Amino acid sequence: MGTMLDVTGLGHTYDGRQAHTAMSDLTFTVASGELTCIVGPSGCGKSTLLRCIARLVEPSRGQVHLHGDLVREVPEDLAVVFQDYSRSLFPWMSVRGNIEFPLRSRGLSKAERRERATETLGWVGLADAAAKYPWQLSGGMQQRVAIARALACRPALLLMDEPFASVDAQTRFDLEDLLLRVRKEQDTTVLLVTHDIDESVYLGDRVLVLSQAPAEIVADLPVELGDDRDQITTRESETFVHLRGEIARLLRDTPIPDSTSSQAAHRG
Ligand code: ADP
């Protein structure tokens, strides 16, 4: 397994009347085909990390390499799924239109775009909803459209920012299982951030635990739960219960990093 994502010394300070260091110095890699979860308290800098990797925000420090290439602008073969599906889909376009739209700028012909949309809608179980509009669908279905749209680009890396935080508990379980199935079938590399410890363990091949802001990696834990996971039995298993306890303890006991000293260290 090669390295898909290589993050080195990545840090970001939001400028403003009071400069705020959201992330001081993050270094980690994600292997090709791996699903890595990042868990950390709200406001610790998880979204900032994803935005810096996707180059939606220009990081203050550090470097990101995607399949060996230094990332300087938004990479073509990277897709992001955000929490807020209602704002990420175009309400005036059909489901098919939403999925085909980003493929236009990637130079696919009309026939290819159509084929891709049909294929990915099949993956997420929405083959029959192609002609519908987002507002005619439930929240969970809309998020499936957003996932299909991301996958239609055949991304080298799929970034997911709290993708299931806005849906009810049962839909959340269904979407988690959909992600596990699709990423296995398509061998997609995924980096997913969540503040939900249980979700990070259930989904991840590996969990990176972040401290409070400015985010630092306090642990990098392999999840030895195998590929076949089940919402009830996996969550009852000894491995699951032990790991969620370990992460909860880490999040509770990790002291808040001193932002002044970490900023000073980076200036030096
Ligand atoms: P998380 O995703 O872990 O909840 P964020 O990355 O959204 O955390 O935010 C980390 C910190 O950076 C928070 O304190 C937040 O208020 C601050 N922040 C986020 N975006 C901006 C911005 N555009 N300008 C200034 N501060 C920001």
Short mmCIF file of C-alpha atoms and ligand atoms in Angstrom, two decimals:
data_model
loop_
_atom_site.label_atom_id
_atom_site.label_comp_id
_atom_site.label_asym_id
_atom_site.label_seq_id
_atom_site.Cartn_x
_atom_site.Cartn_y
_atom_site.Cartn_z
CA MET A 1 0.00 0.00 0.00
CA GLY A 2 1.55 3.33 -1.08
CA THR A 3 1.08 6.69 0.55
CA MET A 4 -1.85 8.71 -0.81
CA LEU A 5 -1.70 11.73 1.49
CA ASP A 6 1.36 13.15 3.19
CA VAL A 7 0.84 16.06 5.57
CA THR A 8 3.99 17.67 6.97
CA GLY A 9 4.15 20.36 9.64
CA LEU A 10 0.76 21.72 8.63
CA GLY A 11 -0.41 24.69 10.65
CA HIS A 12 -2.86 27.50 10.32
CA THR A 13 -3.38 30.80 12.09
CA TYR A 14 -6.47 32.80 11.24
CA ASP A 15 -5.57 36.45 11.03
CA GLY A 16 -7.90 39.01 12.45
CA ARG A 17 -8.01 41.48 15.26
CA GLN A 18 -6.86 38.60 17.44
CA ALA A 19 -4.80 36.00 15.58
CA HIS A 20 -6.10 32.51 16.31
CA THR A 21 -3.96 29.41 15.84
CA ALA A 22 -6.39 26.63 14.90
CA MET A 23 -3.68 24.11 14.11
CA SER A 24 -0.06 24.32 15.08
CA ASP A 25 1.98 21.52 13.53
CA LEU A 26 0.32 18.40 12.15
CA THR A 27 2.28 15.61 10.50
CA PHE A 28 0.74 12.33 9.35
CA THR A 29 0.22 10.15 6.28
CA VAL A 30 -2.77 8.26 4.90
CA ALA A 31 -2.10 5.08 2.94
CA SER A 32 -3.81 4.38 -0.34
CA GLY A 33 -7.17 2.69 0.26
CA GLU A 34 -7.20 3.50 3.97
CA LEU A 35 -10.12 5.09 5.84
CA THR A 36 -8.64 7.35 8.49
CA CYS A 37 -10.87 9.07 11.02
CA ILE A 38 -9.87 12.20 12.83
CA VAL A 39 -11.63 12.77 16.10
CA GLY A 40 -11.30 15.79 18.33
CA PRO A 41 -13.36 18.20 20.39
CA SER A 42 -15.53 20.82 18.68
CA GLY A 43 -13.51 23.86 17.67
CA CYS A 44 -10.15 22.06 17.81
CA GLY A 45 -9.37 22.70 14.17
CA LYS A 46 -10.70 19.64 12.31
CA SER A 47 -12.48 21.59 9.58
CA THR A 48 -9.48 23.86 9.26
CA LEU A 49 -7.30 20.81 8.67
CA LEU A 50 -9.56 19.52 5.89
CA ARG A 51 -9.85 22.98 4.32
CA CYS A 52 -6.06 23.30 4.30
CA ILE A 53 -5.62 19.85 2.71
CA ALA A 54 -8.20 20.73 0.02
CA ARG A 55 -6.55 24.14 -0.37
CA LEU A 56 -9.84 25.92 0.27
CA VAL A 57 -7.73 27.69 2.88
CA GLU A 58 -4.09 28.53 2.29
CA PRO A 59 -2.24 27.04 5.29
CA SER A 60 0.10 29.31 7.22
CA ARG A 61 2.74 26.60 7.52
CA GLY A 62 3.65 23.18 6.20
CA GLN A 63 3.05 21.09 3.13
CA VAL A 64 0.56 18.62 1.71
CA HIS A 65 1.44 16.00 -0.90
CA LEU A 66 -1.26 14.03 -2.70
CA HIS A 67 0.04 10.87 -4.45
CA GLY A 68 3.49 12.43 -4.27
CA ASP A 69 2.53 15.79 -5.84
CA LEU A 70 2.86 18.96 -3.81
CA VAL A 71 -0.62 20.51 -3.43
CA ARG A 72 -0.62 24.22 -4.34
CA GLU A 73 -4.23 24.71 -5.42
CA VAL A 74 -7.49 22.77 -5.12
CA PRO A 75 -6.55 19.33 -6.55
CA GLU A 76 -8.73 18.04 -9.42
CA ASP A 77 -8.83 14.53 -8.05
CA LEU A 78 -9.96 15.41 -4.56
CA ALA A 79 -13.56 15.57 -3.40
CA VAL A 80 -15.13 16.93 -0.23
CA VAL A 81 -18.41 16.02 1.45
CA PHE A 82 -19.60 18.57 3.99
CA GLN A 83 -22.02 18.20 6.87
CA ASP A 84 -24.60 20.56 5.44
CA TYR A 85 -26.08 18.73 2.45
CA SER A 86 -28.90 21.26 2.12
CA ARG A 87 -26.42 23.98 1.22
CA SER A 88 -24.06 21.82 -0.81
CA LEU A 89 -26.58 20.65 -3.46
CA PHE A 90 -28.04 22.98 -6.09
CA PRO A 91 -31.82 23.07 -5.49
CA TRP A 92 -32.60 24.07 -9.09
CA MET A 93 -30.82 21.05 -10.54
CA SER A 94 -32.06 17.47 -10.56
CA VAL A 95 -30.12 14.81 -8.69
CA ARG A 96 -28.52 13.78 -11.98
CA GLY A 97 -27.70 17.40 -12.78
CA ASN A 98 -26.03 17.87 -9.40
CA ILE A 99 -23.81 14.85 -9.94
CA GLU A 100 -22.93 15.71 -13.52
CA PHE A 101 -22.16 19.35 -12.83
CA PRO A 102 -18.60 19.04 -11.43
CA LEU A 103 -17.73 16.58 -14.20
CA ARG A 104 -18.14 19.32 -16.82
CA SER A 105 -15.03 21.15 -15.71
CA ARG A 106 -13.15 17.86 -15.74
CA GLY A 107 -13.59 17.54 -19.48
CA LEU A 108 -15.98 14.56 -19.63
CA SER A 109 -18.33 14.35 -22.58
CA LYS A 110 -22.10 14.51 -22.07
CA ALA A 111 -22.41 10.74 -22.56
CA GLU A 112 -19.58 10.05 -20.11
CA ARG A 113 -21.13 12.36 -17.52
CA ARG A 114 -24.44 10.58 -17.88
CA GLU A 115 -22.84 7.19 -17.51
CA ARG A 116 -20.87 8.24 -14.43
CA ALA A 117 -23.96 9.70 -12.75
CA THR A 118 -25.99 6.55 -13.41
CA GLU A 119 -23.17 4.38 -12.09
CA THR A 120 -22.60 6.32 -8.87
CA LEU A 121 -26.32 6.70 -8.16
CA GLY A 122 -26.43 2.90 -8.32
CA TRP A 123 -23.61 2.67 -5.76
CA VAL A 124 -25.57 4.73 -3.23
CA GLY A 125 -28.92 3.05 -3.97
CA LEU A 126 -30.55 6.04 -5.65
CA ALA A 127 -30.85 4.82 -9.24
CA ASP A 128 -34.56 5.67 -9.20
CA ALA A 129 -34.11 9.22 -7.92
CA ALA A 130 -32.06 10.65 -10.81
CA ALA A 131 -34.84 12.93 -12.09
CA LYS A 132 -35.90 14.19 -8.67
CA TYR A 133 -34.84 17.49 -7.13
CA PRO A 134 -32.92 17.61 -3.84
CA TRP A 135 -35.84 19.20 -2.00
CA GLN A 136 -37.99 16.20 -2.88
CA LEU A 137 -35.62 13.92 -0.94
CA SER A 138 -35.07 13.22 2.76
CA GLY A 139 -31.94 14.53 4.46
CA GLY A 140 -30.29 11.11 4.36
CA MET A 141 -31.03 10.76 0.64
CA GLN A 142 -29.63 14.23 -0.04
CA GLN A 143 -26.42 13.29 1.72
CA ARG A 144 -26.26 10.13 -0.42
CA VAL A 145 -26.49 12.39 -3.48
CA ALA A 146 -23.62 14.48 -2.10
CA ILE A 147 -21.57 11.30 -1.59
CA ALA A 148 -22.42 10.11 -5.12
CA ARG A 149 -21.39 13.49 -6.53
CA ALA A 150 -18.05 13.25 -4.73
CA LEU A 151 -17.44 9.68 -5.90
CA ALA A 152 -18.42 10.45 -9.49
CA CYS A 153 -15.18 12.41 -9.81
CA ARG A 154 -13.27 9.20 -8.95
CA PRO A 155 -11.31 11.09 -6.31
CA ALA A 156 -7.85 9.94 -5.28
CA LEU A 157 -8.85 11.21 -1.84
CA LEU A 158 -12.30 11.76 -0.38
CA LEU A 159 -12.44 14.27 2.47
CA MET A 160 -15.51 14.15 4.70
CA ASP A 161 -16.28 16.84 7.28
CA GLU A 162 -18.79 15.59 9.88
CA PRO A 163 -20.77 14.10 6.99
CA PHE A 164 -23.43 12.40 9.10
CA ALA A 165 -23.87 14.93 11.90
CA SER A 166 -27.10 16.46 10.53
CA VAL A 167 -29.22 13.34 10.17
CA ASP A 168 -31.19 11.26 12.68
CA ALA A 169 -29.57 8.29 14.44
CA GLN A 170 -30.97 5.51 12.26
CA THR A 171 -30.13 7.35 9.02
CA ARG A 172 -26.67 7.97 10.39
CA PHE A 173 -26.13 4.22 10.90
CA ASP A 174 -27.38 3.56 7.36
CA LEU A 175 -25.06 6.18 5.88
CA GLU A 176 -22.08 4.87 7.86
CA ASP A 177 -22.70 1.39 6.48
CA LEU A 178 -23.13 2.79 2.98
CA LEU A 179 -19.77 4.52 3.26
CA LEU A 180 -18.07 1.33 4.48
CA ARG A 181 -19.56 -0.68 1.62
CA VAL A 182 -18.85 1.82 -1.15
CA ARG A 183 -15.32 2.61 -0.10
CA LYS A 184 -14.51 -1.11 -0.01
CA GLU A 185 -16.08 -1.74 -3.40
CA GLN A 186 -14.35 1.27 -4.97
CA ASP A 187 -11.12 1.09 -2.93
CA THR A 188 -11.47 4.78 -2.06
CA THR A 189 -9.02 6.55 0.25
CA VAL A 190 -10.98 8.51 2.84
CA LEU A 191 -10.10 11.07 5.50
CA LEU A 192 -13.14 11.73 7.68
CA VAL A 193 -13.40 14.12 10.60
CA THR A 194 -15.94 13.75 13.36
CA HIS A 195 -16.41 14.78 16.96
CA ASP A 196 -18.18 11.46 17.60
CA ILE A 197 -15.82 8.93 19.19
CA ASP A 198 -18.03 5.92 18.45
CA GLU A 199 -18.36 6.90 14.81
CA SER A 200 -14.59 7.26 14.45
CA VAL A 201 -14.03 3.73 15.79
CA TYR A 202 -16.89 2.17 13.83
CA LEU A 203 -15.73 3.61 10.50
CA GLY A 204 -11.97 3.86 10.76
CA ASP A 205 -9.13 1.57 9.86
CA ARG A 206 -7.30 3.98 12.09
CA VAL A 207 -8.17 6.91 14.35
CA LEU A 208 -6.10 10.04 14.84
CA VAL A 209 -7.01 11.78 18.08
CA LEU A 210 -6.59 15.54 18.19
CA SER A 211 -6.13 17.76 21.21
CA GLN A 212 -8.08 20.93 21.80
CA ALA A 213 -7.07 23.95 19.70
CA PRO A 214 -4.49 24.46 18.45
CA ALA A 215 -4.92 20.86 17.30
CA GLU A 216 -2.07 18.42 17.87
CA ILE A 217 -2.12 14.66 17.30
CA VAL A 218 -2.22 13.01 20.70
CA ALA A 219 -2.64 9.43 19.44
CA ASP A 220 -2.64 7.40 16.23
CA LEU A 221 -4.60 4.22 16.93
CA PRO A 222 -5.18 1.24 14.63
CA VAL A 223 -8.74 -0.12 14.70
CA GLU A 224 -8.55 -3.89 14.72
CA LEU A 225 -12.18 -4.64 13.96
CA GLY A 226 -11.78 -6.23 10.52
CA ASP A 227 -13.73 -5.31 7.42
CA ASP A 228 -17.11 -6.78 8.24
CA ARG A 229 -18.67 -4.41 10.72
CA ASP A 230 -22.16 -4.47 12.11
CA GLN A 231 -23.88 -1.62 13.91
CA ILE A 232 -24.95 -3.82 16.81
CA THR A 233 -22.38 -6.58 17.27
CA THR A 234 -19.30 -4.49 16.40
CA ARG A 235 -20.31 -1.80 18.87
CA GLU A 236 -20.74 -4.47 21.56
CA SER A 237 -17.35 -6.07 20.93
CA GLU A 238 -14.54 -5.88 23.44
CA THR A 239 -12.18 -4.23 20.94
CA PHE A 240 -14.73 -1.49 20.18
CA VAL A 241 -15.58 -0.78 23.81
CA HIS A 242 -11.91 -0.73 24.82
CA LEU A 243 -10.91 1.65 22.01
CA ARG A 244 -13.76 4.10 22.55
CA GLY A 245 -12.81 4.20 26.24
CA GLU A 246 -9.18 4.84 25.39
CA ILE A 247 -10.09 7.71 23.05
CA ALA A 248 -12.55 9.23 25.53
CA ARG A 249 -9.84 9.16 28.20
CA LEU A 250 -7.32 10.78 25.86
CA LEU A 251 -9.76 13.55 24.97
CA ARG A 252 -10.62 14.15 28.61
CA ASP A 253 -7.10 14.03 30.01
CA THR A 254 -5.07 15.80 27.33
CA PRO A 255 -4.07 19.24 28.52
CA ILE A 256 -4.92 22.16 26.24
CA PRO A 257 -1.78 22.94 24.20
CA ASP A 258 -0.21 26.27 24.95
CA SER A 259 -0.90 28.29 21.80
CA THR A 260 1.59 31.02 22.68
CA SER A 261 4.50 28.60 22.99
CA SER A 262 3.50 26.67 19.86
CA GLN A 263 3.24 29.92 17.89
CA ALA A 264 6.62 31.00 19.22
CA ALA A 265 8.12 27.63 18.27
CA HIS A 266 6.91 28.06 14.70
CA ARG A 267 8.21 31.54 14.40
CA GLY A 268 11.66 30.34 15.41
P1 ADP B 1 -13.64 22.07 14.33
O1 ADP B 1 -13.90 21.66 12.93
O2 ADP B 1 -12.73 21.13 15.05
O3 ADP B 1 -14.90 22.31 15.10
P2 ADP B 1 -12.64 24.54 13.14
O4 ADP B 1 -11.52 24.13 12.28
O5 ADP B 1 -13.93 24.84 12.49
O6 ADP B 1 -12.83 23.46 14.32
O7 ADP B 1 -12.21 25.81 13.98
C1 ADP B 1 -11.04 25.84 14.77
C2 ADP B 1 -10.93 27.20 15.42
O8 ADP B 1 -10.68 28.18 14.42
C3 ADP B 1 -12.19 27.64 16.15
O9 ADP B 1 -11.82 28.30 17.33
C4 ADP B 1 -12.86 28.60 15.19
O10 ADP B 1 -13.58 29.59 15.87
C5 ADP B 1 -11.66 29.20 14.46
N1 ADP B 1 -12.01 29.57 13.06
C6 ADP B 1 -12.56 28.74 12.14
N2 ADP B 1 -12.72 29.40 10.98
C7 ADP B 1 -12.28 30.67 11.17
C8 ADP B 1 -12.16 31.85 10.35
N3 ADP B 1 -12.55 31.83 9.07
N4 ADP B 1 -11.64 32.97 10.92
C9 ADP B 1 -11.25 32.99 12.21
N5 ADP B 1 -11.31 31.91 13.03
C10 ADP B 1 -11.82 30.77 12.53
#
